[in-house]
C-alpha positions as a printed NumPy array, in Angstrom:
array([[  0.007,  -0.028,   0.023],
       [  1.093,   3.551,  -0.686],
       [ -0.344,   6.933,   0.234],
       [ -1.683,   8.462,  -2.977],
       [ -3.753,  11.411,  -4.136],
       [ -6.074,  10.938,  -7.063],
       [ -3.525,  12.037,  -9.668],
       [ -0.937,   9.465,  -8.486],
       [ -3.562,   6.756,  -8.212],
       [ -4.607,   7.277, -11.749],
       [ -0.964,   7.304, -12.905],
       [ -0.454,   4.023, -10.983],
       [ -3.502,   2.478, -12.775],
       [ -2.139,   3.424, -16.181],
       [  1.323,   2.171, -15.311],
       [ -0.021,  -1.194, -14.071],
       [ -2.148,  -1.743, -17.147],
       [  0.49 ,  -0.713, -19.638],
       [  2.984,  -3.016, -17.971],
       [  0.574,  -5.931, -18.101],
       [ -0.913,  -5.417, -21.473],
       [  1.064,  -4.271, -24.544],
       [ -2.178,  -3.26 , -26.301],
       [ -2.847,  -0.405, -23.785],
       [ -1.697,   2.951, -25.222],
       [ -2.176,   6.539, -24.089],
       [ -2.784,   9.475, -26.323],
       [ -3.761,  13.092, -25.975],
       [ -2.508,  16.702, -25.882],
       [  0.811,  16.943, -23.918],
       [  0.412,  13.511, -22.341],
       [  3.962,  12.541, -23.411],
       [  6.996,  14.434, -22.261],
       [  4.936,  16.982, -20.285],
       [  2.872,  14.304, -18.477],
       [ -0.509,  15.811, -19.185],
       [ -2.071,  19.074, -18.005],
       [ -2.531,  17.719, -14.446],
       [  0.494,  15.306, -14.69 ],
       [ -1.646,  12.151, -14.64 ],
       [  0.553,  10.575, -17.289],
       [  3.884,  11.814, -15.847],
       [  6.745,   9.389, -16.361],
       [  4.836,   7.041, -18.733],
       [  6.606,   8.438, -21.848],
       [ 10.028,   7.633, -20.395],
       [  8.911,   4.223, -19.32 ],
       [  6.955,   3.006, -22.295],
       [  8.254,   5.229, -25.176],
       [  6.661,   7.337, -27.912],
       [  4.933,   4.36 , -29.591],
       [  2.658,   3.832, -26.597],
       [  2.462,   7.358, -25.104],
       [  1.475,   9.609, -27.976],
       [  1.266,  13.405, -28.051],
       [ -1.412,  14.536, -30.422],
       [ -2.317,  17.854, -32.092],
       [ -4.824,  20.105, -30.429],
       [ -7.77 ,  18.375, -32.017],
       [-10.199,  16.654, -29.649],
       [-12.315,  15.164, -32.439],
       [ -9.203,  13.603, -34.014],
       [ -8.112,  12.211, -30.643],
       [-11.464,  10.43 , -30.213],
       [-11.407,   9.285, -33.822],
       [ -7.902,   7.907, -33.562],
       [ -8.765,   6.079, -30.369],
       [-11.771,   4.449, -32.061],
       [ -9.612,   3.338, -34.955],
       [ -6.993,   1.977, -32.624],
       [ -9.637,   0.057, -30.593],
       [-11.036,  -1.511, -33.77 ],
       [ -7.587,  -2.727, -34.682],
       [ -6.838,  -4.493, -31.449],
       [ -5.443,  -1.847, -29.111],
       [ -6.866,  -0.557, -25.853],
       [ -6.424,   3.209, -26.141],
       [ -6.787,   5.557, -23.183],
       [ -7.393,   9.017, -24.675],
       [ -7.187,  12.223, -22.621],
       [ -9.073,  15.45 , -23.259],
       [ -7.645,  18.292, -21.183],
       [-10.983,  19.624, -19.884],
       [-14.612,  18.607, -20.202],
       [-15.379,  21.918, -21.846],
       [-13.247,  20.881, -24.813],
       [-14.777,  17.402, -25.059],
       [-17.815,  18.552, -27.074],
       [-15.628,  18.296, -30.147],
       [-15.481,  14.507, -29.506],
       [-19.263,  14.106, -29.42 ],
       [-19.716,  13.311, -33.127],
       [-17.114,  10.51 , -32.911],
       [-18.488,   9.2  , -29.572],
       [-22.147,   9.314, -30.593],
       [-21.88 ,   8.309, -34.234],
       [-19.171,   5.613, -33.944],
       [-17.786,   4.636, -30.532],
       [-21.164,   4.046, -28.897],
       [-22.786,   2.083, -31.72 ],
       [-20.183,   0.037, -33.541],
       [-21.083,  -3.065, -31.455],
       [-24.699,  -2.67 , -32.531],
       [-23.866,  -1.573, -36.095],
       [-21.675,  -4.64 , -36.691],
       [-24.086,  -7.022, -34.833],
       [-21.312,  -7.753, -32.292],
       [-18.502,  -8.322, -34.735],
       [-16.653,  -5.292, -33.536],
       [-16.338,  -3.587, -30.116],
       [-14.584,  -0.395, -29.115],
       [-12.542,  -0.996, -25.948],
       [-11.431,   2.61 , -25.36 ],
       [-11.456,   5.044, -22.452],
       [-12.008,   8.743, -22.939],
       [-10.594,  10.422, -19.837],
       [-11.195,  14.04 , -18.851],
       [-11.122,  16.336, -15.79 ],
       [-14.538,  17.817, -15.066],
       [-16.205,  20.178, -12.677],
       [-15.5  ,  23.435, -10.769],
       [-14.115,  24.224,  -7.395],
       [-10.578,  25.276,  -8.403],
       [-11.36 ,  28.723,  -9.78 ],
       [-10.426,  27.943, -13.362],
       [-11.047,  29.809, -16.588],
       [-14.072,  29.626, -18.807],
       [-14.577,  26.182, -20.354],
       [-12.415,  24.575, -17.624],
       [-15.176,  23.933, -14.998],
       [-17.923,  22.175, -16.951],
       [-20.092,  19.447, -15.332],
       [-22.114,  18.288, -18.322],
       [-22.069,  14.57 , -17.629],
       [-25.706,  14.142, -18.601],
       [-24.689,  14.756, -22.214],
       [-22.759,  11.464, -22.167],
       [-25.226,   9.61 , -19.924],
       [-27.968,   9.985, -22.482],
       [-25.91 ,   8.161, -25.241],
       [-26.722,   4.411, -25.329],
       [-23.613,   2.343, -25.71 ],
       [-21.37 ,   4.496, -23.521],
       [-20.466,   3.76 , -19.905],
       [-19.924,   6.949, -17.766],
       [-17.782,   6.548, -14.655],
       [-16.922,   9.067, -11.942],
       [-14.493,   8.221,  -9.076],
       [-14.695,  10.012,  -5.77 ],
       [-11.44 ,   9.019,  -3.97 ],
       [ -7.877,   7.99 ,  -4.947],
       [ -8.457,   4.286,  -4.364],
       [-11.823,   4.426,  -6.228],
       [-10.049,   6.187,  -9.121],
       [ -7.457,   3.47 ,  -9.548],
       [ -9.841,   0.56 ,  -9.283],
       [-12.466,   2.088, -11.58 ],
       [ -9.928,   3.195, -14.225],
       [ -8.474,  -0.34 , -14.422],
       [-11.904,  -1.791, -14.825],
       [-12.665,   0.838, -17.512],
       [ -9.507,  -0.048, -19.447],
       [-10.363,  -3.738, -19.321],
       [-13.994,  -3.18 , -20.314],
       [-14.844,  -4.317, -23.905],
       [-16.893,  -1.24 , -24.669],
       [-16.235,   2.533, -24.663],
       [-16.068,   4.275, -21.257],
       [-16.15 ,   7.995, -20.607],
       [-14.114,   8.482, -17.429],
       [-14.79 ,  11.737, -15.624],
       [-12.156,  12.817, -13.076],
       [-13.345,  15.52 , -10.612],
       [-10.798,  18.324, -10.959],
       [-11.41 ,  19.474,  -7.354],
       [-10.533,  16.05 ,  -6.022],
       [ -7.245,  15.576,  -7.903],
       [ -5.102,  16.73 ,  -4.964],
       [ -7.774,  17.209,  -2.273],
       [ -7.083,  14.087,  -0.249],
       [ -4.676,  11.163,   0.082],
       [ -5.405,   7.603,   1.121],
       [ -3.751,   4.141,   1.212],
       [ -3.98 ,   2.562,  -2.244],
       [ -2.734,  -0.838,  -3.398],
       [  0.35 ,  -0.507,  -5.6  ],
       [ -0.559,  -3.633,  -7.558],
       [ -3.39 ,  -3.721, -10.067],
       [ -6.939,  -4.246,  -8.791],
       [-10.337,  -3.426, -10.256],
       [-13.615,  -2.136,  -8.87 ],
       [-16.68 ,  -3.411, -10.793],
       [-18.437,  -0.849, -12.995],
       [-22.171,  -0.165, -12.571],
       [-22.227,  -0.977,  -8.86 ],
       [-22.903,   1.836,  -6.384],
       [-20.949,   2.034,  -3.08 ],
       [-22.641,   2.35 ,   0.29 ],
       [-20.174,   4.644,   2.025],
       [-21.916,   4.576,   5.343],
       [-25.212,   2.828,   6.5  ],
       [-28.036,   4.826,   8.029],
       [-31.757,   4.543,   8.808],
       [-33.335,   8.027,   8.539],
       [-32.251,   9.653,   5.215],
       [-30.527,   8.39 ,   2.081],
       [-28.005,  10.827,   0.534],
       [-26.706,  10.105,  -2.93 ],
       [-23.819,  11.773,  -4.632],
       [-20.77 ,  11.109,  -6.871],
       [-17.349,  12.546,  -7.73 ],
       [-16.374,  15.792,  -5.959],
       [-19.729,  15.989,  -4.161],
       [-18.847,  13.069,  -1.845],
       [-16.76 ,  14.978,   0.7  ],
       [-19.618,  17.572,   0.974],
       [-22.169,  14.796,   1.39 ],
       [-20.125,  13.028,   4.066],
       [-19.638,  16.346,   5.974],
       [-23.358,  17.07 ,   5.856],
       [-24.139,  13.498,   6.967],
       [-21.772,  13.965,   9.883],
       [-23.461,  17.198,  10.9  ],
       [-26.95 ,  15.7  ,  10.672],
       [-25.754,  12.64 ,  12.626],
       [-24.609,  14.901,  15.504],
       [-28.284,  15.978,  15.749],
       [-29.625,  12.434,  15.744],
       [-30.455,  12.057,  12.038],
       [-28.909,   8.856,  10.771],
       [-27.876,   9.178,   7.077],
       [-27.161,   6.374,   4.671],
       [-24.546,   7.797,   2.149],
       [-24.297,   6.244,  -1.331],
       [-21.598,   7.011,  -3.895],
       [-23.193,   6.303,  -7.351],
       [-19.745,   5.658,  -8.946],
       [-21.114,   4.801, -12.45 ],
       [-23.698,   7.177, -13.911],
       [-24.451,   4.96 , -16.889],
       [-25.5  ,   2.229, -16.545],
       [-26.799,   3.586, -13.228],
       [-27.108,   1.291, -10.177],
       [-30.421,   2.806,  -9.144],
       [-31.428,  -0.461,  -7.519],
       [-29.079,   0.142,  -4.563],
       [-30.578,   3.614,  -4.16 ],
       [-34.152,   2.412,  -4.411],
       [-33.596,  -0.324,  -1.786],
       [-32.071,   2.246,   0.566],
       [-34.944,   4.677,   0.085],
       [-37.459,   1.885,   0.854],
       [-35.824,   1.56 ,   4.243],
       [-35.255,   5.247,   5.076],
       [-38.302,   6.739,   3.341],
       [-36.36 ,  10.005,   2.623],
       [-33.789,  10.947,   0.045],
       [-31.515,  13.819,  -1.005],
       [-29.667,  13.685,  -4.362],
       [-26.611,  15.923,  -4.759],
       [-25.096,  16.821,  -8.172],
       [-22.524,  19.449,  -9.115],
       [-24.195,  20.007, -12.492],
       [-26.975,  22.503, -13.274],
       [-30.427,  21.497, -12.168],
       [-32.407,  20.952, -15.328],
       [-32.371,  17.483, -16.956],
       [-29.4  ,  16.327, -14.9  ],
       [-28.504,  12.841, -13.537],
       [-30.273,  13.726, -10.23 ],
       [-33.575,  14.284, -12.098],
       [-33.302,  10.777, -13.648],
       [-32.54 ,   9.264, -10.336],
       [-35.493,  10.978,  -8.646],
       [-37.725,   9.723, -11.478],
       [-36.634,   6.169, -10.848],
       [-37.234,   6.536,  -7.117],
       [-40.712,   7.765,  -7.793],
       [-41.348,   4.846, -10.181],
       [-40.129,   2.144,  -7.797],
       [-40.382,   3.397,  -4.274],
       [-43.1  ,   6.063,  -4.269],
       [-45.226,   4.387,  -1.618],
       [-42.203,   4.154,   0.722],
       [-41.558,   7.891,   0.66 ],
       [-42.189,   9.909,   3.825],
       [-41.15 ,  13.182,   2.121],
       [-40.606,  14.497,  -1.406],
       [-37.123,  13.708,  -2.696],
       [-34.843,  16.777,  -2.48 ],
       [-32.285,  17.77 ,  -5.128],
       [-29.213,  19.907,  -4.314],
       [-27.712,  21.161,  -7.577],
       [-25.959,  24.05 ,  -9.175],
       [-28.181,  26.76 , -10.72 ],
       [-29.041,  26.772, -14.37 ],
       [-26.324,  29.328, -15.276],
       [-22.898,  29.162, -16.932],
       [-20.153,  28.467, -14.415],
       [-18.964,  31.906, -13.24 ],
       [-15.406,  33.12 , -13.615],
       [-13.155,  32.654, -10.486],
       [-14.437,  35.678,  -8.531],
       [-17.997,  34.396,  -8.601],
       [-17.396,  30.68 ,  -8.174],
       [-17.996,  30.721,  -4.447],
       [-21.582,  31.857,  -5.061],
       [-22.16 ,  29.033,  -7.564],
       [-20.436,  26.009,  -6.106],
       [-22.216,  23.687,  -3.74 ],
       [-21.2  ,  23.386,  -0.108],
       [-21.917,  20.975,   2.764],
       [-24.296,  23.439,   4.455],
       [-26.694,  23.333,   1.479],
       [-26.671,  19.582,   1.625],
       [-27.224,  19.655,   5.388],
       [-30.222,  21.979,   4.986],
       [-31.758,  19.64 ,   2.462],
       [-31.295,  16.679,   4.828],
       [-32.992,  18.633,   7.628],
       [-35.806,  19.582,   5.264],
       [-36.703,  15.978,   4.35 ],
       [-36.057,  14.76 ,   7.905],
       [-38.526,  17.278,   9.354],
       [-41.169,  17.012,   6.592]])
């Protein structure tokens, strides 16, 4: 075991998989000698060479297209886009080809690729560097969408994503890159995709989050717990396919639920999750499900970010609201 932050855990995952499997390659802008914009790929160029760690032009659509071609020809590419706000240039490739080649070829071809990108606000970045538009990818059938919340989760989920036979969009919460450290296995291990994690059991309120929201959720749960409200905390981990079954079973026991997402409110993943709770656990509810989200506005520039970004107190107030309904 070694003490790692999320950046070093992701680097360790890539190193393990490239060492074990010659078909795993890394490509993207500045991922080679520079080690990537956040240094996730640092050292891989020296270790594995320019045939497996490939610097690309500033062309996100081409990066995704190259990764699809590599995957169809027997490689397992891990492509990096520097920020989620730049990833929209990959959508044509991901929607029109990566997500549907298995279906188009009636199973003759699959696309085992990972499209990695930092996402989210909380670090006072520039315009286009703080996007949280995960619902764009969640709504594309054929893509898996994965969001880790801790260093160990990041390593295990990235390894599982690289080994997956189908395309995975891997969203790395920028705020969490260097926020915390924890003990992580140095050897390779994987965490199953599409399985939510119960972070802590509870009996009064279910709180669901993912990615950079988890530290806020846990802080709010701790505050509510000090006042006698027992919270069950669930990390969704994979947004598509979504393990809503774990959430529904929890809500059937607690009768109350708060869903926390960093993204703007309208048509987000939280809305989908609330719809599923209403479909499958409506008669168990003791209070309307509460959503805690960002407002439906463009992420402000650094000076205004503190008025936009969620905090633990907002989550705590939502928990109190459903608990006292």
